[in-house]
XYZ file of C-alpha atoms in Angstrom:
587
model
C -15.463 41.325 -61.385
C -15.693 37.876 -60.015
C -11.823 37.079 -60.989
C -10.899 39.905 -58.775
C -12.687 39.280 -56.415
C -10.201 34.658 -56.208
C -7.653 36.292 -57.362
C -6.003 38.028 -54.134
C -7.825 35.199 -51.737
C -6.016 32.174 -54.470
C -2.609 33.929 -54.141
C -2.838 34.069 -50.098
C -3.217 31.088 -49.590
C -0.730 29.585 -51.819
C 1.569 32.290 -49.991
C 0.715 31.133 -46.349
C 1.337 26.914 -47.551
C 4.868 27.598 -49.159
C 6.280 29.786 -46.263
C 4.766 28.208 -42.792
C 7.270 29.454 -41.064
C 7.463 32.565 -42.071
C 6.206 35.172 -39.514
C 2.769 36.587 -40.386
C 3.722 40.662 -41.077
C 6.654 38.773 -43.470
C 3.600 36.622 -45.461
C 0.858 40.091 -44.921
C 3.972 41.582 -47.208
C 4.332 39.307 -49.976
C 0.997 38.241 -50.704
C 0.061 42.398 -51.094
C 3.140 41.999 -53.865
C 2.411 38.615 -55.778
C -1.148 40.770 -56.569
C -0.220 44.328 -56.904
C -1.290 44.390 -59.664
C -5.099 43.333 -59.070
C -4.877 46.114 -56.633
C -3.738 48.949 -58.691
C -7.218 50.585 -59.893
C -8.896 52.394 -56.914
C -12.536 52.186 -58.609
C -13.112 48.782 -58.645
C -13.767 48.806 -54.545
C -11.646 45.801 -53.691
C -10.880 46.040 -49.720
C -8.076 42.728 -48.739
C -9.624 40.331 -46.411
C -9.444 40.683 -42.942
C -7.956 37.680 -42.503
C -5.514 36.910 -45.295
C -2.511 35.393 -44.184
C -2.482 35.107 -40.593
C -1.098 32.303 -38.350
C -4.427 30.961 -36.357
C -4.320 31.338 -32.592
C -1.685 29.532 -30.430
C -3.323 27.696 -28.088
C -3.334 26.943 -24.670
C -0.907 23.876 -24.128
C 1.681 25.163 -26.099
C 1.754 28.495 -24.421
C 1.760 26.722 -20.977
C 4.292 24.103 -22.076
C 6.465 27.308 -22.948
C 5.865 29.071 -19.674
C 6.964 26.140 -17.651
C 10.123 25.782 -20.039
C 11.141 29.267 -19.660
C 9.827 29.310 -15.959
C 12.280 25.719 -15.577
C 14.584 27.529 -17.027
C 14.889 29.764 -15.048
C 14.915 28.539 -11.663
C 17.505 25.674 -12.661
C 20.088 29.530 -13.273
C 19.050 30.772 -10.586
C 19.643 28.265 -8.550
C 23.136 26.460 -10.038
C 24.262 29.856 -11.195
C 22.742 32.626 -8.608
C 26.072 33.479 -6.831
C 27.674 34.538 -9.599
C 24.989 35.574 -11.746
C 23.878 38.783 -9.130
C 27.278 39.980 -9.412
C 27.599 40.535 -12.807
C 24.461 41.983 -12.992
C 24.530 46.705 -13.011
C 22.259 46.087 -9.902
C 23.019 45.147 -6.596
C 21.440 42.665 -5.300
C 17.785 42.596 -3.586
C 18.061 42.781 0.326
C 16.228 39.511 1.463
C 13.384 40.462 4.074
C 14.715 39.722 7.388
C 14.717 40.835 10.742
C 18.240 41.577 10.782
C 18.358 45.332 9.530
C 20.593 45.428 5.583
C 23.977 45.003 5.649
C 26.370 47.982 4.872
C 28.567 48.015 1.456
C 31.730 46.272 2.612
C 30.138 44.410 5.825
C 28.144 40.977 6.043
C 24.668 40.433 7.549
C 24.746 39.595 10.702
C 23.491 35.687 9.322
C 25.958 35.641 7.363
C 28.949 36.153 9.908
C 26.815 34.031 11.819
C 26.629 31.047 9.306
C 30.613 31.538 8.344
C 31.632 31.578 12.490
C 29.662 28.243 12.411
C 31.513 26.401 9.577
C 34.509 24.663 10.333
C 37.676 26.263 9.094
C 39.998 24.285 6.987
C 42.384 23.558 4.055
C 40.323 20.973 2.530
C 42.690 19.259 -0.812
C 41.899 15.598 -1.569
C 45.261 14.617 0.486
C 44.244 17.275 3.004
C 40.621 16.651 4.162
C 41.593 12.942 5.952
C 44.071 13.960 8.266
C 42.316 17.377 9.156
C 39.203 14.505 10.151
C 41.759 12.797 12.294
C 43.108 15.383 14.281
C 39.331 17.832 14.181
C 37.030 14.739 16.469
C 33.422 16.602 16.818
C 29.826 16.573 15.325
C 29.669 18.273 11.632
C 25.741 18.457 10.687
C 24.540 20.236 7.625
C 21.286 20.965 6.452
C 18.115 22.029 8.088
C 18.388 24.103 11.069
C 14.226 24.537 11.744
C 14.423 22.785 14.747
C 18.373 22.863 16.185
C 19.285 19.941 15.165
C 22.897 21.579 13.138
C 22.951 24.263 15.308
C 21.001 24.353 19.004
C 22.083 27.667 19.257
C 20.098 29.184 17.118
C 17.325 26.766 16.463
C 15.335 28.128 12.736
C 18.143 29.671 11.152
C 17.393 28.794 7.621
C 18.469 26.184 5.875
C 22.143 24.880 4.500
C 23.461 25.599 7.592
C 27.008 23.615 8.479
C 28.278 23.806 11.665
C 30.065 21.836 14.230
C 27.497 20.901 16.966
C 28.152 23.079 20.286
C 29.753 20.963 22.804
C 30.479 17.747 20.881
C 34.039 19.773 20.344
C 36.307 17.291 19.996
C 34.850 14.336 20.919
C 34.917 10.776 19.988
C 32.064 9.200 19.109
C 30.591 5.434 19.457
C 27.718 6.896 17.138
C 24.776 9.698 16.551
C 21.370 10.051 15.532
C 18.015 12.073 14.749
C 14.432 11.993 13.916
C 12.874 15.210 13.390
C 12.505 16.686 16.526
C 15.668 15.850 18.366
C 19.638 13.987 18.218
C 21.084 12.412 20.221
C 25.181 10.620 19.889
C 26.970 8.788 22.742
C 31.153 9.838 23.015
C 33.462 6.942 23.339
C 33.184 7.570 27.299
C 29.421 6.688 26.749
C 27.944 9.847 27.973
C 24.945 10.589 26.005
C 24.335 14.197 24.814
C 20.352 14.431 23.704
C 19.928 18.060 21.716
C 16.565 19.466 19.632
C 13.078 21.371 20.177
C 11.673 18.477 20.548
C 13.764 17.592 23.660
C 14.083 21.110 24.894
C 11.551 22.242 27.340
C 10.836 25.884 25.206
C 12.180 25.384 21.465
C 15.292 28.237 22.275
C 19.138 28.111 22.192
C 20.119 25.444 24.105
C 23.606 23.313 24.980
C 23.189 19.487 23.902
C 22.624 17.556 27.334
C 24.073 14.629 28.645
C 21.019 13.181 29.860
C 22.297 9.517 30.988
C 26.100 7.677 31.233
C 26.859 4.294 29.879
C 30.409 3.633 29.158
C 28.987 0.213 28.475
C 26.878 1.986 25.247
C 28.034 0.548 21.368
C 25.042 1.719 19.444
C 22.033 3.686 18.617
C 19.429 4.661 16.835
C 16.562 7.116 16.871
C 12.975 6.066 15.721
C 10.522 9.523 16.092
C 9.564 9.672 19.656
C 12.591 7.433 20.970
C 16.579 7.457 21.285
C 17.114 3.551 21.688
C 21.049 2.350 22.834
C 22.301 -1.235 22.611
C 25.367 -1.795 25.354
C 27.666 -4.877 25.479
C 25.182 -7.052 27.661
C 22.691 -6.664 24.991
C 19.908 -5.128 26.243
C 18.531 -2.804 25.108
C 16.807 0.326 26.253
C 14.491 3.340 25.385
C 15.448 6.716 26.237
C 12.799 9.216 24.996
C 13.202 12.367 23.186
C 11.746 14.631 25.230
C 13.741 15.735 28.470
C 10.067 16.031 30.388
C 11.862 12.408 32.589
C 15.548 11.649 33.072
C 16.776 9.512 31.076
C 18.068 7.374 33.742
C 14.496 7.307 35.405
C 13.309 7.044 31.572
C 15.267 3.973 30.189
C 12.966 0.574 30.199
C 14.748 -1.882 29.269
C 13.726 -3.822 26.492
C 12.421 -8.176 26.996
C 13.079 -10.716 24.785
C 10.250 -13.474 24.217
C 11.954 -15.945 23.543
C 15.414 -15.251 25.661
C 18.284 -14.587 24.224
C 20.189 -18.735 24.495
C 23.138 -18.941 25.794
C 25.973 -16.260 24.649
C 23.215 -15.453 22.001
C 23.954 -11.463 21.911
C 22.451 -8.878 20.100
C 25.037 -7.703 17.295
C 23.040 -4.928 15.382
C 19.688 -3.002 15.783
C 17.509 -0.006 13.352
C 14.852 1.675 13.994
C 11.886 3.407 12.188
C 9.854 5.498 12.741
C 7.398 3.464 15.230
C 9.586 0.235 15.056
C 13.021 -1.355 15.986
C 13.982 -4.915 14.656
C 17.388 -6.293 16.123
C 19.781 -8.733 15.025
C 21.411 -10.880 17.230
C 24.644 -13.931 16.610
C 22.234 -16.509 16.389
C 20.689 -15.265 13.252
C 17.525 -14.276 15.103
C 15.369 -11.158 14.447
C 13.177 -9.671 16.626
C 11.033 -6.324 16.040
C 9.210 -4.155 18.402
C 6.889 -1.954 18.286
C 7.232 1.462 19.808
C 3.550 2.327 20.264
C 0.329 1.875 18.872
C 1.109 2.332 15.520
C 3.848 -0.031 15.546
C 2.583 -2.709 13.576
C 0.187 -0.964 11.310
C 1.511 -2.118 8.169
C 3.122 -5.883 9.057
C 6.505 -4.589 9.670
C 6.980 -6.572 12.831
C 6.052 -9.445 10.384
C 4.210 -11.909 12.442
C 1.349 -13.064 10.351
C -2.246 -10.837 10.520
C -3.680 -13.575 13.102
C -0.207 -12.725 15.300
C -1.055 -10.849 19.382
C 1.258 -7.627 19.389
C 2.530 -6.200 22.684
C 3.761 -3.054 22.064
C 7.298 -2.661 23.921
C 8.099 -6.446 23.474
C 10.716 -8.411 21.651
C 9.761 -10.884 19.962
C 10.415 -13.076 17.505
C 10.870 -13.649 13.934
C 10.051 -17.519 13.191
C 11.642 -18.435 10.114
C 14.147 -21.405 9.946
C 16.479 -19.481 8.083
C 19.722 -17.379 10.023
C 19.649 -13.906 9.485
C 22.908 -11.483 9.099
C 21.372 -8.175 8.957
C 18.206 -6.525 9.441
C 16.874 -2.531 8.611
C 14.155 -1.385 9.204
C 12.373 1.466 7.263
C 9.874 3.858 7.587
C 7.021 1.522 8.066
C 8.076 -1.884 6.692
C 11.744 -3.716 7.535
C 13.858 -5.802 4.942
C 15.901 -9.044 6.036
C 19.233 -10.422 4.667
C 19.469 -14.545 5.026
C 23.523 -15.524 5.655
C 23.418 -17.206 1.807
C 21.958 -13.584 0.218
C 18.262 -14.070 0.076
C 16.117 -10.868 0.846
C 13.128 -11.638 2.828
C 10.396 -8.343 3.365
C 7.273 -7.700 5.875
C 5.023 -3.871 6.064
C 4.414 -0.653 3.661
C 4.452 -1.538 -0.597
C 2.301 1.819 -1.199
C 5.604 2.754 -3.152
C 7.410 -0.168 -3.843
C 9.510 -0.449 -1.521
C 9.461 -4.226 -0.857
C 10.159 -5.451 -4.676
C 6.904 -6.602 -5.383
C 6.136 -5.511 -9.083
C 3.736 -4.191 -10.520
C 1.272 -2.112 -7.719
C -2.031 -3.754 -6.666
C -4.347 -3.178 -3.796
C -3.123 -6.854 -3.238
C 0.442 -5.931 -2.565
C -0.433 -2.554 -0.631
C 0.386 -4.552 2.056
C 2.522 -7.324 3.191
C 1.885 -8.676 6.508
C 4.051 -11.617 7.035
C 8.179 -12.359 5.891
C 7.946 -12.606 2.986
C 10.884 -13.337 0.154
C 11.651 -10.325 -2.522
C 11.595 -12.800 -5.731
C 12.271 -9.955 -8.202
C 15.383 -9.421 -7.026
C 16.250 -12.295 -9.039
C 16.129 -13.496 -12.578
C 13.065 -14.988 -13.301
C 12.302 -15.278 -9.308
C 15.126 -17.941 -8.423
C 17.363 -16.993 -5.899
C 20.714 -18.984 -6.780
C 23.809 -17.947 -4.513
C 25.646 -19.104 -7.017
C 24.852 -16.701 -9.512
C 22.985 -13.433 -7.532
C 23.210 -12.623 -3.770
C 22.708 -9.379 -1.929
C 25.942 -8.439 0.409
C 24.293 -5.323 2.175
C 20.743 -3.785 2.679
C 19.287 -0.356 3.638
C 16.232 1.386 3.891
C 14.848 4.341 3.731
C 11.632 6.493 4.383
C 9.991 4.684 1.214
C 12.866 3.328 0.133
C 14.799 0.429 -0.501
C 17.846 -0.827 -1.303
C 20.162 -3.674 -1.734
C 24.121 -3.970 -3.298
C 23.874 -7.159 -4.990
C 26.955 -8.896 -6.366
C 27.454 -10.980 -9.527
C 28.543 -14.245 -10.640
C 30.868 -12.242 -12.243
C 32.039 -10.635 -10.026
C 30.296 -7.152 -10.377
C 28.415 -5.738 -7.750
C 24.973 -3.975 -8.277
C 23.431 -1.104 -6.223
C 19.719 -1.666 -6.927
C 16.550 0.260 -5.304
C 12.844 0.183 -5.020
C 10.175 2.317 -3.856
C 8.952 6.146 -3.984
C 12.232 7.665 -6.236
C 9.657 11.562 -7.011
C 12.199 13.349 -5.206
C 15.431 11.345 -6.395
C 16.582 8.777 -4.368
C 16.869 5.722 -6.608
C 19.390 7.284 -7.765
C 18.640 6.409 -11.958
C 18.095 9.460 -13.095
C 14.809 9.993 -12.682
C 11.844 11.259 -10.727
C 9.355 8.054 -9.865
C 6.446 8.111 -8.032
C 5.862 4.280 -7.121
C 9.133 1.467 -8.579
C 7.810 -1.953 -7.466
C 11.068 -3.443 -9.396
C 14.526 -3.294 -8.870
C 16.930 -1.200 -10.798
C 20.506 -0.095 -11.202
C 21.692 2.808 -9.772
C 23.661 3.047 -13.159
C 26.757 5.139 -11.716
C 27.062 3.222 -8.686
C 27.121 -0.382 -10.716
C 29.449 -2.662 -12.518
C 32.255 0.334 -12.156
C 35.120 -0.972 -10.863
C 39.498 0.054 -10.126
C 42.806 -1.477 -11.157
C 43.658 -2.264 -7.727
C 48.073 -0.743 -7.334
C 49.638 -3.848 -5.600
C 47.721 -6.842 -7.449
C 47.324 -4.943 -11.207
C 44.601 -6.606 -11.346
C 40.863 -4.741 -11.861
C 38.439 -5.134 -8.366
C 35.200 -4.211 -8.206
C 33.977 -1.104 -6.350
C 31.068 -1.354 -3.959
C 29.433 0.376 -1.135
C 31.212 0.716 2.842
C 28.339 2.483 4.270
C 25.376 3.146 2.873
C 23.596 5.677 4.640
C 20.063 6.661 5.332
C 17.402 6.019 7.453
C 13.638 5.545 8.208
C 12.188 9.176 7.786
C 15.183 10.369 5.160
C 14.216 10.278 1.978
C 18.203 11.119 0.515
C 21.107 9.492 1.277
C 24.784 9.446 1.459
C 27.456 6.267 0.424
C 30.928 5.773 1.018
C 32.254 4.170 -1.735
C 34.496 1.343 -1.234
C 37.641 2.241 -3.241
C 41.448 1.926 -2.551
C 43.280 4.399 -0.702
C 46.851 4.570 0.514
C 45.633 4.085 4.785
C 47.795 1.343 6.138
C 47.284 1.337 9.732
C 49.934 2.743 11.864
C 49.926 1.569 15.606
C 51.857 3.929 16.283
C 49.406 7.121 15.953
C 51.873 8.713 13.449
C 50.159 8.492 10.983
C 47.900 11.161 11.484
C 49.910 14.357 10.880
C 51.610 12.986 7.847
C 50.029 13.366 3.808
C 49.204 13.780 1.061
C 46.766 10.744 2.030
C 43.884 9.207 -0.255
C 40.865 8.426 1.631
C 37.341 6.955 0.336
C 34.888 9.517 -1.388
C 31.341 10.135 -0.845
C 28.255 11.022 -3.146
C 25.489 12.039 -1.808
C 21.741 11.623 -4.143
C 18.033 11.985 -3.582
C 15.631 14.786 -1.490
C 18.063 18.655 -1.373
C 15.606 20.750 -0.439
C 17.292 21.813 2.944
C 20.485 21.577 1.461
C 21.454 18.515 3.149
C 23.471 17.104 -0.056
C 25.052 19.938 -1.126
C 24.253 22.500 0.816
C 23.831 25.751 -2.502
C 21.812 23.889 -4.370
C 17.949 23.140 -3.269
C 16.888 21.188 -6.723
C 17.246 17.435 -6.639
C 19.247 14.463 -7.342
C 18.056 11.971 -9.077
C 22.107 10.864 -9.648
C 24.784 10.242 -7.402
C 26.767 13.549 -6.463
C 29.917 14.656 -4.856
C 29.440 15.979 -2.732
C 31.895 19.177 -1.009
C 33.820 19.409 1.987
C 31.892 19.528 5.730
C 34.000 22.217 6.025
C 34.890 25.834 4.651
C 38.761 25.829 3.234
C 40.244 29.204 4.818
C 41.695 30.507 1.082
C 38.356 31.078 0.015
C 34.793 31.849 0.895
C 31.882 29.611 -0.103
C 32.123 26.898 -2.678
C 33.187 27.778 -5.547
C 34.104 24.795 -9.298
C 37.453 24.433 -8.071
C 36.615 23.279 -4.379
C 37.518 19.123 -3.940
C 34.752 16.980 -3.560
C 34.087 15.182 -0.307
C 36.165 12.357 1.238
C 35.796 10.141 3.979
C 38.625 8.369 6.173
C 39.491 5.608 6.556
C 40.404 3.319 9.461
C 43.241 4.424 11.300
C 45.617 4.841 14.947
C 45.782 7.979 16.581
C 46.289 9.366 19.688
C 43.816 11.754 21.472
C 47.649 14.529 22.529
C 47.297 14.889 18.090
C 43.659 16.656 18.746
C 43.315 20.254 17.502
C 40.102 20.945 18.466
C 39.788 20.634 22.507
C 40.349 23.500 23.444
C 42.448 22.904 25.661
C 45.888 20.860 25.826
C 45.393 17.045 25.892
C 47.746 15.541 28.588
C 45.897 12.076 27.595
C 48.154 10.190 24.857
C 44.996 7.162 24.553
C 44.691 5.812 21.595
C 42.321 4.581 19.294
C 41.338 3.043 15.811
C 38.770 5.058 14.535
C 37.020 5.958 11.709
C 34.675 8.237 9.602
C 30.960 7.755 8.966
C 28.301 9.327 7.834
C 24.746 9.136 8.870
C 21.099 10.953 7.927
C 17.869 12.371 9.768
C 15.626 14.429 8.594
C 15.944 17.201 6.294
C 20.069 16.632 7.551
C 23.762 14.775 6.781
C 25.706 14.522 9.925
C 29.551 13.167 9.786
C 31.674 12.387 12.662
C 34.998 10.746 13.830
C 33.763 6.910 15.645
C 35.598 5.260 17.640
C 35.276 0.927 16.274
């Protein structure tokens, strides 16, 4: 009797060990077949053990991991290929809840019509983008319109919107700048235009308003509360981002301490959240706080013992001449004339390249060299040197040239939205990491037949941005023509444009919503006449190189242009919080 009881259990155990990956039902049937002779006798009253051949319970961790994996796959398919998949479904797509009534069959919704109307139309092949940009000046913005920065006539109209800012069509610009709730642009005649929910008193539909006229304005930047203007006389003025006072009345000129030297001029200005930095032709850097929090992390670089008054420029003490200075959210980077990099301010995410995080290096209140950029912590300009610097909200970027003629793009700081560009979503990065896709690259020069490195022509991010727009310094077939007749010729090839980082509002690629941890080629900022929306065959974005153009060739001025002024222009890209913009800049 004991033998009859044990044999079924032993057989089931052997089956379970022999076929561990078979299903529970298969194992039970196999165990029953293997011991069928022991169960044919109905009089031994032996019942099978209910636990024989049954798998152990699945752990909670495995269930959660499986759910996350499946959900992530579904989310990826939805964000990347949602529009394509919906066309093959046997049922109609569900109408999103909106204040507008649902569209009838064969008719677009009011929001779709508005988006299609706002997006500029053009035949957008690779070659035609360049000539189109030369003949269609204006400010083209993509991203979030929550505060009316993309289209102030329809504030709050969702994300992923593409539009030409109304009122600026056909205008050559000297600069444009974006903050969280307000934006500004200066045209070639020196007219300052401002718009956005932070600027408009009622936050309703409005047109960009001309608030200041000064033909001497040469550069601009935007902080959280102010627009910073630089003119030809090296004067730096502040204009509030709201319209409680006219810019003529509320644009004080900031004083320099000590005063600028004989024939010393301010050549560049940069703005963070609440501080600005100005670089002079003599290699000096002046910094200024724009409020009580303008130096709360030592971002002005004067040390903890120096008293700093808001709204007053003070020169950073240094024996080295500097070629440029840029402001992050609450940190500042300075590039010396021989290619070394110094910094000060907040280092919570490693944006000052001080190595592994520690409380001792969380705030750098004095100007300090970024030794982690160089091999063995030693700066040797004949071995490696920085050529360009840029700073985002909590991230820093450096283009470094090596002795072997290669160019590397390095990044440090917060990369949780992919803004480090190294393929990872890193929270804190205190040591430089290479943006591999943009490092060590090269091309064959068609004239010399020799290999030349491809580096950064411009890298746009600012103290409020978590994404990057870079214009590559690749070879083009554009040659300067002072007759301004080349603007209508094709084919023309421009500079490649790549983007990476946060894309929550479609500021990098409007038709996608996920973050980009590596550089991607975005589609044109303008829609093609031959297709609705973007598809796999859409060309990548090209930036128009420097060229002479005539105002008589502009096609979007709205009226006949009898003027025949000639300007040297180049297409420029700028970023702001959740927006990216492009415009034809007079240089």
